[in-house]
């Protein structure tokens, strides 16, 4: 009871404090930038942006351009940015000014530990210096052979469910997700949790899967995190969670404890094995007992431990910093690639010609590789594992992955806050509320901004008038070869004379961001998705459910796919309530 009173009064104090701060605050220079009306006294426009916000987000850029004034919590003015020059400043030149918010950093630190997404400034830079080389092309080449057999195992799991002829509807999401967990745990931590054996659920993978949904249930409490972390010690924070009748908060703590314990176990085991090996020796000297379920030296953590051991005292990371990377890498690399892989499969299912062309290319690539290696054709081409460079060089696969990540970025919106006053230049002017053109925006210290990866990737000025159309050909020249991996499509270059470019690390699109906090795992993500797609579509055809009326004397609806007709009668349709627009003539 006392604790509840304490929390209620803390929340009330917070609300009153924020409202009072809003009332006495000088008018923000952002107030004169055009933007949508405030849609809620507390949530401003945030609920529209963050809750099923696809069309709302795209409409903002369409109507107001590359810098839009929106309202955040308590009606605070924020800037919603997709302008290329502005983003060059935000993630590049002025990235020390546009930092992650305290809420993000402190929340991540409590949940994941002291990894890359929980640190700022010099400490973050030091961690990146140690970790960037771990994600090099050379290390990706070494990691692909860890991933390929897992993708084959996923494929086998799916094949088990198919009848020998005819088709079968499979809910792919949980399978793609189990696969993604298994790649990142084996290649990231060097540990298998048997995520592709649903009967052997491990507490770590269960915790990772429940993390995001549990976190979302208490999202509204997130702004309180910095206040609580600054004002309560760990002891009192635990007491708060004990006393407060907020179930998801207790659950979140349980998940954090499980994740922490599992990572510690793996880490200390690895460290012990590592010191037995004397650090730099190769894995062929490891005895069988040490290897077990663990691959000793090709995973991200092992590479990181080696890099740390050979670093200078000044560059080295503490144990807590290395431990913190474990959960960080798993969490950052799991939901994101699951979403992207499902999106690719969904697109392939709805575009059978694209799917066939891709399958032809993969077969061709595998046949050529098998021949070049003088391998016998006693094993089917489907089972050939392409090495990293051959897999990456397949032009159509590359175009399909690239275009999907551009049009459908899994993480669409990121927050930043200015740590000092500055000016933000724009490549294209926006309008003020009174109609004047604005080419640069004054940003006082503490201004919150939203980086719109989605709007940037759909910017017609940069990607051409068909920016929102999914068209993999934009990444290929007329003979079907890749245009340089880092150049934007030719039409796009023509549309803006090639002078406006986004600072993204991946084909200058913003999907993986750019600058010092760009996604460190983008090469890994690209490799993983290409391997899974190549593995699956070599032997499986995907199609959306299509209803077929079979007349067995009596007419029955069944599902039809190009491979056959189901026997079980079913009628899957998506239904919703009638809206006014449904009467439009
Ligand atoms: C399609 C898949 C992925 C997408 C779309 C994606 C996207 C992103 C984005 C937009 C950021 C910047 C976040 C921010 O600044 O707030 C980021 C950061 C990060 N990503 Fe990824 N990511 C993907 C896959 C991965 C994978 C597979 C890994 C690990 C192997 C990974 C590890 C990380 C880490 C550690 C960071 C933090 C970097 C830092 O702050 O220095 N990501 N990612
Ligand atoms: C409590 O948190 C607020 C907000 O972060 C901070 O300004 C204040 O200094 C903290 N108080 C103490 C005693 O640390
Ligand atoms: C990493 O290297 C530093 C500096 O060489 C060392 O002090 C530290 O103990 C190492 N960390 C781990 C976890 O081995
Ligand atoms: C397409 O690109 C390839 C490789 O860069 C090049 O060899 C070829 O000539 C190009 N074809 C056309 C029609 O531009």
XYZ file of C-alpha atoms and ligand atoms in Angstrom:
670
model
C 0.000 0.000 0.000
C 2.727 2.426 1.002
C 4.635 1.468 -2.115
C 1.611 2.026 -4.295
C 1.121 5.431 -2.707
C 4.788 6.117 -3.307
C 4.546 5.223 -6.981
C 1.315 7.114 -7.499
C 2.796 10.196 -5.890
C 5.987 9.766 -7.901
C 3.949 9.536 -11.108
C 1.813 12.504 -10.111
C 4.871 14.562 -9.213
C 6.333 13.629 -12.563
C 3.190 14.598 -14.466
C 2.848 17.876 -12.592
C 6.561 18.580 -13.008
C 6.419 17.954 -16.747
C 3.248 19.985 -17.174
C 4.670 22.836 -15.126
C 7.881 22.668 -17.117
C 5.844 22.900 -20.324
C 3.963 25.931 -19.015
C 7.032 27.907 -17.992
C 9.199 26.759 -20.909
C 9.968 29.442 -23.476
C 8.223 28.725 -26.739
C 10.204 26.180 -28.724
C 11.656 27.355 -32.032
C 10.076 24.179 -33.435
C 6.629 25.710 -32.894
C 6.934 27.594 -36.178
C 7.648 24.474 -38.263
C 4.603 23.002 -40.000
C 3.214 19.717 -38.812
C 0.049 17.824 -37.945
C -2.350 19.045 -35.236
C -1.994 17.714 -31.695
C -4.086 14.574 -31.465
C -4.045 13.876 -27.715
C -3.308 16.036 -24.641
C -0.876 13.490 -23.179
C 0.361 11.486 -26.144
C 0.455 14.294 -28.720
C 0.952 12.488 -32.046
C 3.051 9.643 -30.654
C 0.244 7.067 -30.631
C -0.456 7.805 -34.292
C 3.214 7.383 -35.189
C 3.980 4.333 -33.078
C 0.762 2.348 -33.167
C 0.045 0.819 -36.551
C 1.457 4.032 -37.972
C 2.594 3.073 -41.464
C 0.282 5.278 -43.480
C 0.384 8.098 -40.909
C 4.183 8.167 -41.080
C 4.297 8.200 -44.864
C 1.612 10.871 -45.076
C 3.629 13.179 -42.785
C 6.565 13.273 -45.178
C 4.251 13.565 -48.177
C 2.444 16.568 -46.688
C 5.163 18.410 -44.734
C 8.528 17.311 -46.192
C 11.773 16.190 -44.550
C 11.415 17.964 -41.185
C 8.041 17.957 -39.448
C 7.032 19.418 -36.094
C 5.140 16.800 -34.110
C 3.877 16.694 -30.525
C 5.357 14.289 -27.989
C 4.365 13.556 -24.386
C 2.579 16.482 -22.723
C 2.467 18.300 -26.033
C 6.212 18.843 -26.201
C 7.360 19.904 -29.686
C 9.643 17.372 -31.354
C 11.153 17.182 -34.817
C 10.356 14.272 -37.112
C 13.251 14.044 -39.555
C 13.816 12.324 -42.881
C 15.733 15.035 -44.771
C 19.050 13.624 -46.101
C 21.288 16.571 -45.189
C 19.717 16.787 -41.735
C 20.355 13.073 -41.213
C 23.956 13.463 -42.362
C 24.366 15.898 -39.491
C 22.409 13.864 -36.950
C 24.174 10.520 -37.379
C 27.434 11.834 -38.824
C 29.090 15.190 -38.333
C 27.124 16.200 -35.198
C 26.453 12.784 -33.717
C 27.963 13.833 -30.378
C 25.147 16.410 -30.132
C 22.306 14.098 -31.176
C 22.587 11.317 -28.619
C 20.293 8.537 -27.507
C 17.868 9.599 -24.751
C 18.585 8.805 -21.070
C 15.417 6.730 -21.051
C 16.803 4.491 -23.813
C 20.322 4.163 -22.416
C 19.312 3.581 -18.799
C 16.469 1.227 -19.655
C 18.776 -0.870 -21.842
C 21.440 -0.958 -19.165
C 19.035 -2.342 -16.567
C 17.762 -4.988 -18.952
C 20.762 -5.971 -21.084
C 23.839 -4.860 -19.170
C 26.652 -2.505 -20.142
C 26.687 -3.254 -23.890
C 26.664 -1.082 -27.016
C 23.066 0.097 -26.654
C 23.580 1.164 -23.024
C 26.567 3.467 -23.329
C 27.285 6.962 -24.618
C 30.196 9.114 -25.717
C 33.738 7.944 -25.050
C 32.735 4.614 -23.510
C 30.555 3.790 -26.515
C 33.325 4.794 -28.917
C 35.755 2.538 -27.091
C 33.359 -0.408 -27.291
C 32.814 0.147 -31.022
C 36.563 0.276 -31.590
C 36.871 -3.184 -30.053
C 33.735 -4.625 -31.679
C 33.796 -3.224 -35.238
C 36.572 -5.584 -36.399
C 34.685 -8.519 -34.875
C 31.961 -7.958 -37.504
C 34.402 -7.759 -40.437
C 33.884 -9.489 -43.792
C 36.667 -11.907 -42.871
C 34.776 -12.991 -39.757
C 31.504 -13.275 -41.684
C 33.216 -15.741 -44.038
C 34.122 -17.819 -41.015
C 30.627 -17.591 -39.486
C 28.611 -18.575 -42.553
C 29.514 -22.275 -42.108
C 27.975 -22.065 -38.617
C 24.750 -20.661 -40.031
C 24.278 -22.790 -43.144
C 23.638 -26.116 -41.351
C 21.137 -24.398 -39.041
C 19.243 -23.065 -42.050
C 19.190 -26.626 -43.416
C 17.856 -27.859 -40.106
C 15.084 -25.270 -40.223
C 14.324 -26.462 -43.745
C 14.168 -30.065 -42.548
C 11.797 -29.063 -39.741
C 9.473 -27.449 -42.286
C 9.749 -30.324 -44.762
C 8.686 -32.738 -42.026
C 5.368 -30.952 -41.888
C 4.599 -31.206 -45.601
C 2.626 -34.033 -47.118
C 4.522 -35.932 -49.820
C 2.249 -34.386 -52.413
C 0.027 -31.372 -52.190
C 0.506 -28.346 -50.023
C 0.058 -27.576 -46.411
C -0.400 -24.328 -44.552
C 2.401 -23.719 -42.046
C 2.599 -20.792 -39.663
C 6.131 -19.717 -40.539
C 6.675 -16.969 -37.983
C 7.566 -19.156 -34.978
C 9.898 -21.227 -37.170
C 11.695 -18.269 -38.709
C 11.998 -16.853 -35.217
C 13.451 -20.091 -33.772
C 15.927 -20.177 -36.640
C 16.950 -16.555 -36.032
C 17.545 -17.298 -32.350
C 19.624 -20.322 -33.165
C 21.867 -18.465 -35.674
C 22.509 -15.594 -33.321
C 23.107 -17.823 -30.293
C 25.469 -20.181 -32.102
C 27.290 -17.558 -34.168
C 27.042 -14.851 -31.501
C 27.536 -16.650 -28.214
C 29.021 -19.912 -29.487
C 26.291 -21.809 -27.740
C 23.337 -23.871 -28.945
C 20.054 -23.718 -27.068
C 18.438 -26.137 -29.513
C 15.943 -23.470 -30.475
C 14.851 -25.579 -33.460
C 13.707 -28.366 -31.125
C 10.462 -26.922 -29.747
C 10.258 -29.784 -27.252
C 13.507 -28.628 -25.630
C 12.612 -25.078 -24.687
C 15.490 -23.441 -22.881
C 14.886 -20.767 -20.254
C 17.265 -18.356 -22.006
C 15.509 -18.480 -25.381
C 12.124 -18.321 -23.656
C 13.282 -15.192 -21.819
C 14.581 -13.573 -25.008
C 11.279 -14.273 -26.775
C 9.162 -12.867 -23.923
C 11.317 -9.792 -23.436
C 9.821 -7.459 -26.051
C 6.142 -8.314 -25.359
C 6.635 -7.915 -21.591
C 8.502 -4.654 -22.053
C 5.716 -3.299 -24.273
C 3.155 -3.830 -21.509
C 4.906 -1.278 -19.290
C 6.108 1.035 -22.037
C 4.268 3.982 -20.500
C 6.425 3.728 -17.362
C 9.580 4.096 -19.434
C 9.938 7.884 -19.038
C 10.222 7.266 -15.266
C 13.319 5.083 -15.668
C 15.944 7.884 -15.463
C 14.228 9.433 -12.439
C 14.078 6.089 -10.646
C 17.608 5.029 -11.554
C 18.980 8.365 -10.369
C 16.956 8.433 -7.156
C 16.865 4.804 -5.969
C 19.667 2.330 -5.314
C 19.450 -1.192 -6.698
C 18.211 -2.362 -3.273
C 15.296 0.085 -3.255
C 14.513 -0.509 -6.914
C 14.101 -4.193 -6.097
C 11.889 -3.312 -3.136
C 9.770 -1.135 -5.424
C 9.269 -4.035 -7.832
C 8.420 -6.335 -4.881
C 5.844 -3.976 -3.428
C 4.204 -2.615 -6.523
C 1.275 -4.656 -7.804
C 2.495 -4.438 -11.414
C 2.795 -7.989 -12.753
C 4.665 -7.254 -16.007
C 7.327 -5.398 -13.989
C 7.932 -8.452 -11.818
C 7.975 -10.629 -14.933
C 10.491 -8.325 -16.609
C 12.776 -8.616 -13.597
C 12.502 -12.397 -13.722
C 13.470 -12.378 -17.414
C 16.422 -10.086 -16.726
C 17.676 -12.384 -13.974
C 17.397 -15.456 -16.224
C 19.196 -13.712 -19.092
C 21.930 -12.479 -16.805
C 22.511 -15.857 -15.177
C 22.625 -17.729 -18.499
C 25.037 -15.224 -20.043
C 27.304 -15.402 -16.996
C 27.379 -19.197 -17.165
C 28.306 -19.196 -20.841
C 30.813 -16.411 -20.354
C 32.693 -18.039 -17.487
C 32.762 -21.380 -19.213
C 34.157 -19.691 -22.296
C 36.685 -17.727 -20.328
C 37.913 -20.855 -18.576
C 38.250 -22.781 -21.813
C 39.934 -19.729 -23.251
C 42.565 -19.499 -20.537
C 43.175 -23.264 -20.744
C 43.909 -22.683 -24.417
C 46.218 -19.812 -23.714
C 44.095 -17.465 -25.751
C 45.368 -17.469 -29.290
C 45.644 -21.096 -30.236
C 43.415 -22.590 -32.858
C 40.437 -24.758 -32.156
C 41.957 -27.969 -33.488
C 43.911 -28.178 -30.254
C 40.697 -28.119 -28.195
C 39.718 -31.523 -26.968
C 36.281 -32.935 -27.647
C 35.029 -32.347 -24.126
C 35.566 -28.620 -24.483
C 33.764 -28.408 -27.764
C 30.585 -30.222 -26.836
C 27.619 -28.104 -27.836
C 29.922 -25.093 -28.142
C 31.922 -23.994 -31.129
C 34.982 -22.684 -29.481
C 36.507 -20.072 -31.632
C 34.474 -18.815 -34.556
C 31.657 -17.055 -32.757
C 31.426 -13.362 -31.971
C 32.114 -13.756 -28.233
C 35.242 -15.852 -28.766
C 36.566 -13.442 -31.353
C 35.808 -10.598 -28.969
C 37.608 -12.277 -26.061
C 40.654 -12.819 -28.251
C 40.583 -9.229 -29.485
C 40.326 -7.986 -25.909
C 43.163 -10.186 -24.724
C 45.497 -8.771 -27.343
C 44.412 -5.166 -26.815
C 46.252 -2.547 -24.815
C 45.165 -1.795 -21.260
C 43.621 1.487 -22.420
C 41.499 -0.139 -25.140
C 40.378 -3.202 -23.152
C 36.785 -3.737 -22.043
C 35.810 -4.743 -18.523
C 34.135 -8.025 -17.774
C 30.833 -6.242 -17.278
C 31.171 -4.555 -20.687
C 31.908 -7.854 -22.416
C 29.053 -9.600 -20.619
C 26.731 -6.751 -21.621
C 27.435 -7.363 -25.322
C 25.981 -10.875 -25.119
C 22.342 -9.999 -24.446
C 22.721 -6.891 -26.582
C 23.762 -8.822 -29.672
C 21.122 -11.511 -29.217
C 18.301 -9.032 -28.626
C 19.390 -6.644 -31.398
C 19.866 -9.455 -33.894
C 16.811 -11.575 -33.266
C 13.461 -9.793 -33.793
C 14.922 -7.600 -36.521
C 16.071 -10.427 -38.783
C 12.942 -12.471 -38.007
C 10.782 -9.611 -39.229
C 12.879 -9.035 -42.353
C 13.034 -12.720 -43.303
C 9.268 -13.114 -42.894
C 8.758 -10.038 -45.043
C 10.918 -11.456 -47.836
C 9.062 -14.774 -47.750
C 5.722 -12.988 -47.774
C 6.726 -10.971 -50.832
C 8.042 -14.070 -52.614
C 4.771 -15.876 -51.864
C 2.734 -13.118 -53.476
C 5.059 -12.769 -56.484
C 5.567 -16.237 -57.955
C 7.567 -14.920 -60.926
C 10.052 -13.236 -58.587
C 10.242 -16.407 -56.531
C 10.943 -18.526 -59.628
C 13.605 -16.173 -60.939
C 15.311 -16.183 -57.564
C 15.159 -19.979 -57.357
C 16.686 -20.264 -60.853
C 19.518 -17.952 -59.855
C 20.238 -19.915 -56.696
C 20.198 -23.232 -58.547
C 22.537 -21.809 -61.175
C 24.883 -20.475 -58.509
C 24.977 -23.775 -56.659
C 25.476 -25.818 -59.836
C 28.328 -23.584 -60.944
C 29.982 -23.755 -57.564
C 29.645 -27.525 -57.401
C 31.236 -27.829 -60.848
C 34.017 -25.380 -60.003
C 34.917 -27.443 -56.945
C 34.851 -30.679 -58.898
C 32.239 -32.024 -56.461
C 30.303 -35.056 -57.577
C 26.642 -34.624 -58.442
C 25.688 -37.525 -56.251
C 24.332 -35.004 -53.746
C 21.606 -32.725 -55.049
C 22.421 -29.115 -55.914
C 19.905 -28.135 -53.241
C 22.330 -29.237 -50.545
C 25.354 -27.358 -51.864
C 26.502 -24.664 -49.421
C 27.774 -21.620 -51.229
C 30.739 -19.919 -49.569
C 30.276 -16.351 -48.356
C 31.570 -14.532 -51.427
C 29.523 -16.585 -53.897
C 26.338 -16.201 -51.845
C 26.816 -12.443 -51.542
C 27.529 -12.115 -55.274
C 24.174 -13.509 -56.461
C 22.706 -10.350 -58.023
C 18.976 -11.061 -57.872
C 19.088 -12.400 -54.303
C 20.988 -9.275 -53.370
C 18.446 -7.039 -55.085
C 15.500 -8.807 -53.420
C 17.037 -8.503 -49.936
C 18.135 -4.905 -50.489
C 14.807 -3.771 -51.877
C 12.849 -5.470 -49.094
C 15.004 -3.835 -46.429
C 14.559 -0.453 -48.138
C 10.789 -0.514 -48.555
C 10.074 -2.352 -45.289
C 12.723 -1.394 -42.714
C 12.154 -3.552 -39.594
C 13.062 -0.682 -37.245
C 11.338 2.361 -38.652
C 11.659 5.095 -36.027
C 14.546 5.993 -33.693
C 14.703 8.629 -30.969
C 17.521 11.068 -30.284
C 17.888 14.132 -28.073
C 20.167 17.152 -28.425
C 22.813 17.397 -25.694
C 23.541 21.042 -26.577
C 22.016 23.786 -28.699
C 22.705 23.551 -32.435
C 21.363 24.312 -35.906
C 20.055 21.651 -38.227
C 20.435 22.334 -41.984
C 17.999 20.883 -44.541
C 18.651 19.822 -48.118
C 15.122 20.882 -49.129
C 13.357 23.738 -47.368
C 10.174 23.123 -45.383
C 7.378 25.608 -44.705
C 6.801 27.509 -41.506
C 3.293 27.734 -40.070
C 3.060 31.171 -41.689
C 4.211 29.880 -45.068
C 7.859 31.017 -45.214
C 10.597 28.718 -46.452
C 12.888 27.334 -43.757
C 16.302 25.964 -44.723
C 17.761 25.386 -41.268
C 16.227 24.841 -37.858
C 17.415 26.093 -34.470
C 17.543 23.193 -32.021
C 17.819 24.139 -28.340
C 19.542 21.727 -25.973
C 17.176 18.937 -24.901
C 15.142 18.879 -28.140
C 13.802 15.406 -28.858
C 13.827 14.205 -32.430
C 12.542 11.169 -34.246
C 14.660 9.790 -37.065
C 12.243 8.381 -39.602
C 14.051 5.539 -41.312
C 10.793 4.688 -43.036
C 10.220 8.147 -44.518
C 13.883 8.402 -45.568
C 13.699 5.084 -47.401
C 10.509 6.236 -49.158
C 11.778 9.699 -50.125
C 10.802 10.297 -53.754
C 13.485 12.961 -54.216
C 16.162 10.396 -53.520
C 14.707 7.104 -54.735
C 12.623 8.395 -57.616
C 8.861 8.779 -58.091
C 8.244 5.065 -57.483
C 10.075 5.179 -54.142
C 7.323 3.242 -52.350
C 7.114 0.527 -54.997
C 8.943 -2.742 -54.291
C 11.072 -3.163 -57.418
C 14.300 -5.158 -57.037
C 15.328 -4.211 -60.596
C 16.300 -0.779 -59.311
C 19.452 -2.447 -57.916
C 20.354 -4.114 -61.228
C 21.532 -2.753 -64.545
C 19.867 -3.750 -67.791
C 21.965 -6.903 -68.078
C 20.858 -8.043 -64.632
C 24.179 -7.252 -62.946
C 24.470 -5.434 -59.660
C 24.985 -1.715 -59.788
C 27.765 -0.879 -57.309
C 26.682 -1.971 -53.841
C 26.993 1.507 -52.471
C 25.429 3.489 -55.233
C 21.761 4.274 -55.307
C 19.694 3.237 -58.270
C 20.281 4.944 -61.593
C 16.816 6.494 -61.875
C 17.204 7.850 -58.370
C 20.555 9.382 -59.197
C 19.003 10.971 -62.276
C 16.073 12.287 -60.238
C 18.239 14.404 -57.956
C 21.451 14.743 -59.993
C 22.994 12.362 -57.500
C 23.657 15.235 -55.112
C 21.376 14.164 -52.267
C 22.489 11.045 -50.508
C 21.584 9.441 -47.227
C 24.420 8.563 -44.844
C 23.295 4.949 -44.399
C 25.915 2.197 -44.016
C 23.973 -0.100 -46.317
C 23.513 1.197 -49.873
C 22.976 4.634 -48.376
C 19.509 3.593 -47.221
C 18.719 4.290 -43.556
C 17.592 0.763 -42.577
C 20.748 0.103 -40.542
C 21.362 3.786 -39.804
C 24.799 5.341 -40.401
C 27.586 6.980 -38.422
C 29.039 5.870 -35.111
C 25.886 4.129 -33.870
C 24.977 2.373 -37.101
C 23.927 -1.259 -36.812
C 27.088 -3.190 -36.107
C 25.462 -6.424 -37.277
C 24.265 -5.440 -40.752
C 26.645 -7.740 -42.632
C 25.638 -10.546 -40.331
C 21.941 -9.821 -40.911
C 22.418 -9.705 -44.680
C 24.335 -12.995 -44.670
C 21.814 -14.712 -42.440
C 18.816 -13.686 -44.530
C 20.452 -14.660 -47.804
C 21.443 -18.053 -46.427
C 17.969 -18.807 -45.074
C 16.204 -17.734 -48.247
C 18.634 -19.687 -50.451
C 18.235 -22.758 -48.292
C 14.433 -22.676 -48.115
C 13.497 -21.769 -51.648
C 15.855 -24.336 -53.153
C 13.361 -27.001 -52.127
C 10.121 -25.263 -51.161
C 7.544 -23.198 -52.965
C 5.666 -20.545 -51.015
C 2.248 -19.169 -51.850
C -0.473 -17.262 -50.049
C -3.631 -19.194 -49.244
C -5.944 -19.317 -52.227
C -9.460 -20.681 -52.011
C -10.555 -23.295 -54.499
C -14.130 -24.610 -54.742
C -14.004 -28.327 -55.144
C -17.182 -29.977 -56.377
C -17.568 -33.365 -54.774
C -21.227 -33.491 -55.618
C -21.441 -30.897 -52.925
C -19.295 -27.722 -53.280
C -16.562 -27.292 -50.677
C -13.992 -24.517 -50.254
C -10.407 -25.766 -49.806
C -7.011 -24.131 -50.047
C -5.163 -24.301 -53.319
C -1.514 -23.759 -54.059
C 0.497 -24.383 -57.220
C 1.610 -27.722 -55.788
C -1.805 -29.118 -55.125
C -5.250 -28.936 -53.636
C -5.976 -29.518 -49.964
C -8.580 -32.003 -48.798
C -9.572 -30.234 -45.608
C -12.448 -27.804 -46.115
C -11.661 -24.308 -44.883
C -12.516 -20.726 -45.687
C -9.844 -18.304 -44.427
C -10.888 -14.702 -45.078
C -9.929 -11.594 -43.216
C -12.923 -9.814 -41.730
C -13.414 -6.459 -40.019
C -16.286 -4.166 -39.033
C -17.843 -2.043 -41.737
C -16.515 1.532 -41.952
C -18.156 4.610 -43.483
C -15.760 4.414 -46.392
C -17.109 0.952 -47.206
C -20.235 2.652 -48.581
C -18.309 4.996 -50.862
C -19.547 4.793 -54.450
C 17.476 -6.762 -40.542
C 18.072 -6.816 -39.380
C 18.541 -5.621 -38.593
C 18.122 -4.305 -38.642
C 17.051 -3.701 -39.525
C 18.917 -3.579 -37.676
C 18.807 -2.200 -37.478
C 19.539 -1.494 -36.549
C 19.430 -0.076 -36.319
C 18.481 0.869 -37.053
C 20.291 0.263 -35.328
C 20.492 1.641 -34.711
C 19.677 1.741 -33.434
C 19.804 3.048 -32.716
O 20.726 3.815 -32.980
O 18.949 3.341 -31.865
C 20.964 -0.955 -34.931
C 21.906 -1.033 -33.941
C 22.495 -2.211 -33.548
N 22.361 -3.449 -34.147
Fe 21.174 -3.933 -35.681
N 19.778 -4.424 -37.072
C 19.595 -5.681 -37.604
C 20.296 -6.828 -37.288
C 21.289 -6.906 -36.348
C 22.056 -8.091 -36.057
C 21.907 -9.438 -36.757
C 22.898 -7.769 -35.026
C 23.931 -8.611 -34.325
C 24.544 -9.616 -34.866
C 22.660 -6.375 -34.691
C 23.312 -5.679 -33.699
C 23.138 -4.337 -33.440
C 23.799 -3.644 -32.340
C 24.737 -4.270 -31.310
C 23.392 -2.299 -32.416
C 23.827 -1.147 -31.509
C 24.954 -0.423 -32.163
C 25.456 0.764 -31.369
O 24.666 1.458 -30.712
O 26.668 1.013 -31.440
N 21.687 -5.881 -35.526
N 20.486 -2.008 -35.702
C 16.129 12.388 -9.034
O 15.912 12.339 -10.447
C 15.790 13.601 -11.079
C 15.431 13.385 -12.537
O 16.349 12.593 -13.208
C 17.090 14.354 -10.925
O 16.982 15.622 -11.546
C 17.413 14.508 -9.448
O 18.650 15.104 -9.297
C 17.405 13.148 -8.737
N 17.534 13.350 -7.305
C 18.513 12.808 -6.607
C 18.482 13.037 -5.142
O 19.390 12.146 -7.141
C 40.070 -7.153 -21.465
O 41.325 -6.526 -21.594
C 41.649 -5.650 -20.525
C 42.911 -4.906 -20.887
O 43.868 -5.741 -21.462
C 41.747 -6.448 -19.236
O 42.055 -5.599 -18.145
C 40.394 -7.115 -18.989
O 40.444 -7.927 -17.835
C 39.971 -7.948 -20.182
N 38.604 -8.374 -19.958
C 38.248 -9.642 -19.942
C 36.837 -9.924 -19.675
O 39.021 -10.540 -20.188
C 26.147 -4.103 -65.999
O 27.163 -4.191 -65.010
C 28.191 -5.125 -65.334
C 29.078 -5.255 -64.127
O 29.335 -4.008 -63.556
C 28.917 -4.668 -66.599
O 29.946 -5.587 -66.905
C 27.897 -4.601 -67.713
O 28.525 -4.096 -68.881
C 26.749 -3.684 -67.348
N 25.734 -3.766 -68.394
C 25.112 -2.693 -68.867
C 24.129 -2.922 -69.948
O 25.337 -1.581 -68.449
